Short mmCIF file of C-alpha atoms in Angstrom, two decimals:
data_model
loop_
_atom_site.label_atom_id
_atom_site.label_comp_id
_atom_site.label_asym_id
_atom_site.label_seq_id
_atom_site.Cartn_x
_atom_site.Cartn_y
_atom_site.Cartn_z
CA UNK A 292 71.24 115.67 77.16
CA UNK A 293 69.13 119.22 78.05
CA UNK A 294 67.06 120.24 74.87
CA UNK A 295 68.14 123.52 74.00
CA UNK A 296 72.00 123.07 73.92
CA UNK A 297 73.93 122.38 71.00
CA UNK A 298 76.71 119.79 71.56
CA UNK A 299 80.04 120.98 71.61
CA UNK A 300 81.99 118.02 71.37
CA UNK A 301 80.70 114.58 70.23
CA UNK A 302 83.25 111.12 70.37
CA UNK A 303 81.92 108.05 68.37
CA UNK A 304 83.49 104.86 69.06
CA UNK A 305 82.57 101.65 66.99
CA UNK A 306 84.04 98.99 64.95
CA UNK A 307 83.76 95.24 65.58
CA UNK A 308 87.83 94.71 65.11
CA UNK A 309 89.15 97.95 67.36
CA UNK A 310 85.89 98.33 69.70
CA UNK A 311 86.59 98.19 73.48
CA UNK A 312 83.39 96.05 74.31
CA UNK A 313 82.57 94.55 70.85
CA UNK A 314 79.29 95.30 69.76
CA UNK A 315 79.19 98.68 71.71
CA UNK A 316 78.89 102.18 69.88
CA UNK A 317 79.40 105.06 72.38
CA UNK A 318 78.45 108.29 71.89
CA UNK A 319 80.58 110.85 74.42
CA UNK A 320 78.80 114.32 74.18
CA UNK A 321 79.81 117.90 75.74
CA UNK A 322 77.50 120.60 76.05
CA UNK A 323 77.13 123.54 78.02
CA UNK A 324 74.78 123.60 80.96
CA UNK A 325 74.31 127.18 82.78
CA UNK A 326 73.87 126.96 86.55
CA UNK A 327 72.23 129.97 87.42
CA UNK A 328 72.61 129.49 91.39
CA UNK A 329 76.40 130.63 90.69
CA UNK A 330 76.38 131.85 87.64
CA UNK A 331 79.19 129.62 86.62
CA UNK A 332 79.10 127.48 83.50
CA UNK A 333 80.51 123.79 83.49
CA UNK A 334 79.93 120.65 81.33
CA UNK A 335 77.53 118.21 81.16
CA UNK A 336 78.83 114.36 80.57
CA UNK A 337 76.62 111.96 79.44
CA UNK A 338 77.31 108.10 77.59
CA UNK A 339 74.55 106.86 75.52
CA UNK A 340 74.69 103.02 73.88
CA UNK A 341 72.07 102.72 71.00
CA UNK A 342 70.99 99.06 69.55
CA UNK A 343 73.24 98.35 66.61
CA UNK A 344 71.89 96.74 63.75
CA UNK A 345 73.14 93.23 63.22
CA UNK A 346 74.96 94.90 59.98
CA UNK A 347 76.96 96.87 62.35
CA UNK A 348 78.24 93.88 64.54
CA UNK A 349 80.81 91.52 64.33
CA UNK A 350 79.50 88.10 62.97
CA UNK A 351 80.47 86.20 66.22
CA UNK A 352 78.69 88.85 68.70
CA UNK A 353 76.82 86.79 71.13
CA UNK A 354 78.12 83.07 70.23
CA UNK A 355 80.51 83.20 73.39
CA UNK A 356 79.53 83.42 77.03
CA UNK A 357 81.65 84.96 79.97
CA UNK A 358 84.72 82.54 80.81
CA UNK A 359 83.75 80.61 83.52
CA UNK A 360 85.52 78.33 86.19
CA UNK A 361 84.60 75.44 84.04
CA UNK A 362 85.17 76.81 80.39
CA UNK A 363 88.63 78.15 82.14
CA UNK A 364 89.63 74.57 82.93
CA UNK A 365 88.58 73.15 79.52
CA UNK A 366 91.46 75.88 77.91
CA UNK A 367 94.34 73.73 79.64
CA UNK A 368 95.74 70.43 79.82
CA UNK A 369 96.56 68.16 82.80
CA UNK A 370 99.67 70.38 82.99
CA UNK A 371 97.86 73.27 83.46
CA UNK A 372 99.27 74.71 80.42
CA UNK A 373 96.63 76.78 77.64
CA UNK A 374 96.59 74.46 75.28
CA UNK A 375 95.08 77.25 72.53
CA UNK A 376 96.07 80.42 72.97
CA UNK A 377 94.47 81.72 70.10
CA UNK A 378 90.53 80.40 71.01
CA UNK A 379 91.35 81.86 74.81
CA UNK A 380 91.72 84.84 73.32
CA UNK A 381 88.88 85.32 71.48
CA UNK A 382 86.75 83.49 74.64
CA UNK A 383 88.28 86.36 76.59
CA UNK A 384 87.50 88.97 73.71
CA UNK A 385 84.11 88.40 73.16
CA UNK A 386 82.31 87.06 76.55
CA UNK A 387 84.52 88.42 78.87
CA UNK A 388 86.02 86.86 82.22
CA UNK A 389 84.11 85.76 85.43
CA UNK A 390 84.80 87.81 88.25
CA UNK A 391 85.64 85.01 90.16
CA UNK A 392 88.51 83.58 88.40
CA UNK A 393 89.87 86.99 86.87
CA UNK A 394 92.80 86.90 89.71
CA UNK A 395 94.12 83.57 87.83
CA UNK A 396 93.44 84.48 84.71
CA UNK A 397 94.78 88.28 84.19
CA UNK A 398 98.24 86.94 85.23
CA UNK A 399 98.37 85.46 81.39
CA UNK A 400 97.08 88.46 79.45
CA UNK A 401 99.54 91.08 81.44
CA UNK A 402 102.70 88.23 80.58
CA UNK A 403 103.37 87.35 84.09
CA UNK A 404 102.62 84.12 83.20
CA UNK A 405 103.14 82.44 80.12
CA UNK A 406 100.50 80.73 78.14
CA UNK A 407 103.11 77.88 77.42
CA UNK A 408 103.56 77.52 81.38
CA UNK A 409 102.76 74.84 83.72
CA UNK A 410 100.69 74.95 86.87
CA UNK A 411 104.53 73.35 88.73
CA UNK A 412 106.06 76.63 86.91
CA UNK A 413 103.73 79.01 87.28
CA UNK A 414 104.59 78.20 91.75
CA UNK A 415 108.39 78.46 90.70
CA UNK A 416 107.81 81.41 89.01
CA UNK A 417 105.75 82.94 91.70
CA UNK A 418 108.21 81.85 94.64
CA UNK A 419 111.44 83.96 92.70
CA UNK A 420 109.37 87.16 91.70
CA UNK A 421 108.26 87.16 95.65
CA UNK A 422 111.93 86.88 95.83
CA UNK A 423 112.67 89.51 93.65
CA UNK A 424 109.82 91.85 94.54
CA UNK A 425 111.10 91.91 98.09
CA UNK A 426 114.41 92.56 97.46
CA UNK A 427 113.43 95.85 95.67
CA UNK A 428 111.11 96.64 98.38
CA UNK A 429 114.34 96.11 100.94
CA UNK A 430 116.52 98.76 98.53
CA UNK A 431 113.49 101.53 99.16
CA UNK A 432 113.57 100.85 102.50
CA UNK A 433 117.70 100.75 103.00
CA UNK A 434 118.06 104.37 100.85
CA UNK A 435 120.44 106.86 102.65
CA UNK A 436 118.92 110.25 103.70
CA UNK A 437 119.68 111.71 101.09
CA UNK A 438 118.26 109.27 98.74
CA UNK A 439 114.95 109.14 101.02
CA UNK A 440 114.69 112.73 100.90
CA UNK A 441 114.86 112.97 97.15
CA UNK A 442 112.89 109.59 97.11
CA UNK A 443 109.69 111.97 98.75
CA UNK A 444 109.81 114.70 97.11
CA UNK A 445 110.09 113.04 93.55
CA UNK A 446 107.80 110.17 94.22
CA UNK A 447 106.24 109.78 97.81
CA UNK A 448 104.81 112.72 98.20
CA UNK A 449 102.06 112.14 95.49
CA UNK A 450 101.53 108.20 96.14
CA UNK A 451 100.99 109.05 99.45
CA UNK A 452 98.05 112.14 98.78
CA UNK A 453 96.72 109.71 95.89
CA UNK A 454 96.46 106.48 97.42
CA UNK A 455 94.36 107.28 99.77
CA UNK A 456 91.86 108.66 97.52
CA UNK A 457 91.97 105.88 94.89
CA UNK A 458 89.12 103.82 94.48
CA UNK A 459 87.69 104.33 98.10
CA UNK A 460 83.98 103.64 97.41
CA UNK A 461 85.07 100.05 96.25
CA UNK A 462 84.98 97.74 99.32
CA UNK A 463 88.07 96.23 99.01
CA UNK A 464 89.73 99.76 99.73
CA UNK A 465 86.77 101.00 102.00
CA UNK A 466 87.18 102.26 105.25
CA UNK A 467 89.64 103.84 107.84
CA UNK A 468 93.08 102.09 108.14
CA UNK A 469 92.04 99.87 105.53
CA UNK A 470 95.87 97.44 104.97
CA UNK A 471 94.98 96.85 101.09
CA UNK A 472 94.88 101.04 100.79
CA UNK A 473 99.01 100.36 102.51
CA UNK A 474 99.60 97.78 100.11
CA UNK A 475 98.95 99.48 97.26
CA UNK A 476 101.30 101.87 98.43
CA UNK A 477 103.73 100.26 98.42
CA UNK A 478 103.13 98.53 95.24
CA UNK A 479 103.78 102.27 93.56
CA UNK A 480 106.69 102.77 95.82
CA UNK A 481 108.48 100.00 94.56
CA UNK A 482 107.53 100.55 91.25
CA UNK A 483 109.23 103.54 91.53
CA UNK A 484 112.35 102.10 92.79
CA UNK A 485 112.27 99.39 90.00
CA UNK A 486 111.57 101.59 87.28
CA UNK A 487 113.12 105.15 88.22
CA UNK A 488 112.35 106.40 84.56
CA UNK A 489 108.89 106.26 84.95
CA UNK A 490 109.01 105.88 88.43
CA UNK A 491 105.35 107.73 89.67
CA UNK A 492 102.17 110.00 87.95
CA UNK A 493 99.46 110.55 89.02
CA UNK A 494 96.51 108.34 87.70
CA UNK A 495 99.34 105.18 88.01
CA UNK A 496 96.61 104.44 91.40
CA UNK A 497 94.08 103.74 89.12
CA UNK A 498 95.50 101.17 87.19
CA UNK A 499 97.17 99.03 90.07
CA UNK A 500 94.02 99.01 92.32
CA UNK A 501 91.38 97.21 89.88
CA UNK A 502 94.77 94.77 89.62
CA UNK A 503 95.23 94.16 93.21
CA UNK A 504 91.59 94.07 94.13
CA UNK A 505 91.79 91.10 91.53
CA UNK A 506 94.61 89.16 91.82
CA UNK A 507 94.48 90.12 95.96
CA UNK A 508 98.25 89.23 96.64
CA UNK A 509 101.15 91.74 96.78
CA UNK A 510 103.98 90.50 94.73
CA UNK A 511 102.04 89.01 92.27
CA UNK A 512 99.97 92.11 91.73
CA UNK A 513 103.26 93.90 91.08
CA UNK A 514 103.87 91.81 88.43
CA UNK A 515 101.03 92.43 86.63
CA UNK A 516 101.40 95.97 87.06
CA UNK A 517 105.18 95.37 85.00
CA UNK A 518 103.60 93.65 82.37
CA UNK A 519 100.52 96.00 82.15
CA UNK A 520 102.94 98.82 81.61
CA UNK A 521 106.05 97.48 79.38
CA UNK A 522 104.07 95.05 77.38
CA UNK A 523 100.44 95.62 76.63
CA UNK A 524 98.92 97.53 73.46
CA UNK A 525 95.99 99.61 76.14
CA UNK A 526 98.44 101.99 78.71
CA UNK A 527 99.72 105.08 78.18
CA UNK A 528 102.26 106.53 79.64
CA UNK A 529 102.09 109.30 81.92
CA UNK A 530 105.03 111.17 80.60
CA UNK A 531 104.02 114.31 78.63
CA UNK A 532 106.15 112.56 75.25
CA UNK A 533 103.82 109.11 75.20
CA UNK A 534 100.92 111.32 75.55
CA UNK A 535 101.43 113.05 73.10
CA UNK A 536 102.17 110.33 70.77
CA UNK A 537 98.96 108.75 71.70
CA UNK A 538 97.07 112.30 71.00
CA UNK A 539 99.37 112.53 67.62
CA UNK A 540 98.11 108.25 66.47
CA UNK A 541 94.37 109.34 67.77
CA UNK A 542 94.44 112.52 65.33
CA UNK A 543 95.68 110.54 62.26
CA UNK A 544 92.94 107.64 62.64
CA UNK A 545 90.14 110.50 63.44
CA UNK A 546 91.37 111.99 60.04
CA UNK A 547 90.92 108.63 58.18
CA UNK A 548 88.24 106.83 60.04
CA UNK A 549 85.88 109.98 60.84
CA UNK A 550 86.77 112.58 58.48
CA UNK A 551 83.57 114.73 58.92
CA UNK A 552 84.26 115.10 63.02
CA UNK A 553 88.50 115.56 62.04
CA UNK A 554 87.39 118.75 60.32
CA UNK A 555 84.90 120.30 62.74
CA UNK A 556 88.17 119.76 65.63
CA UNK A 557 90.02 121.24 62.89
CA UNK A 558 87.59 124.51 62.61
CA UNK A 559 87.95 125.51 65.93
CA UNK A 560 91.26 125.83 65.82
CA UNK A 561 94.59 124.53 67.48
CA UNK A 562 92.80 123.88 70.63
CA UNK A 563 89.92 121.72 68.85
CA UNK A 564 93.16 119.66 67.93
CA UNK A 565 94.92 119.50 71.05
CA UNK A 566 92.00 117.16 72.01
CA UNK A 567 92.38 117.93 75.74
CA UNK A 568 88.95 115.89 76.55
CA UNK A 569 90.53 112.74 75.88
CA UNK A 570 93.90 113.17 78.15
CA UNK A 571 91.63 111.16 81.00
CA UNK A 572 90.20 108.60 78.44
CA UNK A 573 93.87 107.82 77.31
CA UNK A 574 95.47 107.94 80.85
CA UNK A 575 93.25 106.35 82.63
CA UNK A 576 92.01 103.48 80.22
CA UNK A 577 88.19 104.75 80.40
CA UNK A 578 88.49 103.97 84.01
CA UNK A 579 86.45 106.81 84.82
CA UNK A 580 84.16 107.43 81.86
CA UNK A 581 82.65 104.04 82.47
CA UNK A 582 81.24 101.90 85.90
CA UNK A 583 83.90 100.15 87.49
CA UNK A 584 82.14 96.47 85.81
CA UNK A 585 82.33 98.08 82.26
CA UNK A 586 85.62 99.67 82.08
CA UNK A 587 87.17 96.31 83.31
CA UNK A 588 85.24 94.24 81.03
CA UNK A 589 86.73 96.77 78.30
CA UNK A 590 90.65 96.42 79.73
CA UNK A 591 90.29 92.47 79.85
CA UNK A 592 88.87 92.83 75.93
CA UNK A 593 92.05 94.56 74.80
CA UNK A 594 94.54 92.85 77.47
CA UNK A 595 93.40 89.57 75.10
CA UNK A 596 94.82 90.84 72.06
CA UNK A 597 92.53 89.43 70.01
CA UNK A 598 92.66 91.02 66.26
CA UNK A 599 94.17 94.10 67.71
CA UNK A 600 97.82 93.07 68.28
CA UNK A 601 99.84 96.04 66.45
CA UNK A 602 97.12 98.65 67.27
CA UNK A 603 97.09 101.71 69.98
CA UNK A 604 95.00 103.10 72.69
CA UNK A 605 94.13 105.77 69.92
CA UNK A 606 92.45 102.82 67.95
CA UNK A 607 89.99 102.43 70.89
CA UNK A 608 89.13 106.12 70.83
CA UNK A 609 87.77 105.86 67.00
CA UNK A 610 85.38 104.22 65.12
CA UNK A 611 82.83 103.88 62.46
CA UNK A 612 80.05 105.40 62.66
CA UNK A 613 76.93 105.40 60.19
CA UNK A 614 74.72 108.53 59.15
CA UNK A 615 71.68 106.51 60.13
CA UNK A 616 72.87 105.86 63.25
CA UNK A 617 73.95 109.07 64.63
CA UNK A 618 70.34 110.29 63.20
CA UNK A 619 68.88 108.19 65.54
CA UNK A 620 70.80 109.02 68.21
CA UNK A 621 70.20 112.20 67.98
CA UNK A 622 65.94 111.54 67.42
CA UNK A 623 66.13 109.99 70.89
CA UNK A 624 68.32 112.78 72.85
#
């Protein structure tokens, strides 16, 4: 951060039970940076990560590595079913998933699959949701005029201008003409179709293409995308109503868990409250705040559910934070 400009705004987020990346404290600081060129005044962004004492960690930090191929295949049986849900979930929690086997594994913590599953099911399973997915991609595609001209302007229209800006710089969507940018297309079409009350909002790209760039096939990517949306504890909602219930749980916790920064939002007035620089955070699951290998390392944490079943996004945008700590934060600014 520039010397010479107070902070504006400054987010804290620690606990070992409702941290993102366990371990992790992350200090999110605004402050005003004049550009003289133009005269114009914008914001300045920046993420620091100080060492934590061992105080301020959770007792198991460290004691798990990343889930490999091999620790994968020592969580199930000769059935192929996860024989421990529980210890999975904590693997998952604290050391995080492999790259290379995250498109087998994510299936289970979005519910497409079921822990309780076998590898014969798992194929069954997969043959009648290919089934099903196409058959809701065939009612998109056999809408009358009318319904295809309401179809674009409600939903369409803004997959189309955001798909092809979504994630671009990754090489799985690089390039001119590039099929997977088509396929996720028409992931959010159908999406739409199957789920008209949501149906499409902007940011919705975001989530789907860290999914299919995973799990690589179509159908089974949409099915992740389901379960990522009805059934896991860190999405919100595009619609302006879940938003705001997310902004309404993340202003109660901030007035319990960080009392001192609840009152300085409260001093500035309704706006401070409003909390407008977290919308993103919230929408897009840190997506952008974070490099691509963080941020998913930080979705897979709370896709596991470990300790954080009947807790919110909000949970993940507060935390503890010592006196001690922020004072040395702020020494080494």
């Amino acid at each position: 951060m520039q010397k010479g400009f107070p902070a504006l705004k400054i987010a804290v987020f620690h606990t070992p039970l409702l941290s993102l990346a366990p371990a992790s404290s992350f200090f999110v600081l605004f402050s005003p940076v004049q550009q003289l060129a133009d005269e114009k005044t914008c914001m300045q962004f920046s993420i620091r990560r100080p060492k934590l004492p061992s105080s301020e960690t959770h007792p198991e930090e460290n004691t798990y590595k990343r889930l490999d191929v091999s620790a994968w295949l020592h969580h199930l049986n000769e059935s192929g079913q996860v024989e421990e849900e529980y210890k999975l979930q904590k693997a998952i929690f604290f050391g995080g998933i492999d790259i290379s086997i995250r498109g087998e594994v994510w299936p289970f913590l979005l519910h497409y699959y079921s822990y309780e599953s076998t590898s014969e099911e798992r194929e069954a399973l997969r043959l009648q949701k290919r089934k099903e997915y196409f058959e809701i991609q065939e009612k998109r595609l056999s809408m009358t005029p009318d319904e295809q001209k309401d179809f674009w302007c409600k939903v369409q229209f803004t997959v189309d201008k955001d798909v092809v800006r979504t994630d671009r710089s990754n090489q799985f969507f690089r390039g001119e003409d590039n099929p997977n940018v088509e396929t996720m297309r028409r992931i959010l079409l159908n999406y739409a179709v199957f789920n008209p009350t949501i149906g499409y909002s902007q940011g919705m790209s975001d989530l789907v293409a860290p999914l299919l760039a995973e799990v690589l096939d179509e159908s089974d990517t949409f099915w992740c995308f389901v379960g990522l949306m009805q059934n896991t504890i860190f999405i919100s909602s595009p619609r302006d109503e879940d938003m705001e219930k997310q902004l309404m749980y993340l202003r109660e916790l901030l007035r319990l868990m960080h009392p001192r920064f609840y009152q300085h939002l409260s001093s500035l007035g309704e706006d401070g409250l409003q909390m407008l620089f977290c919308h993103r955070w919230i929408l897009l699951c840190f997506k952008r705040e974070f490099p691509d290998a963080e941020a998913l390392r930080m979705w897979e944490a709370c896709w596991a559910h470990y300790q954080v079943r009947e807790l919110g996004l909000g949970s993940a945008c507060t935390g503890q934070l010592s006196q001690q700590a922020l004072q040395n934060f702020l020494k080494g600014s």
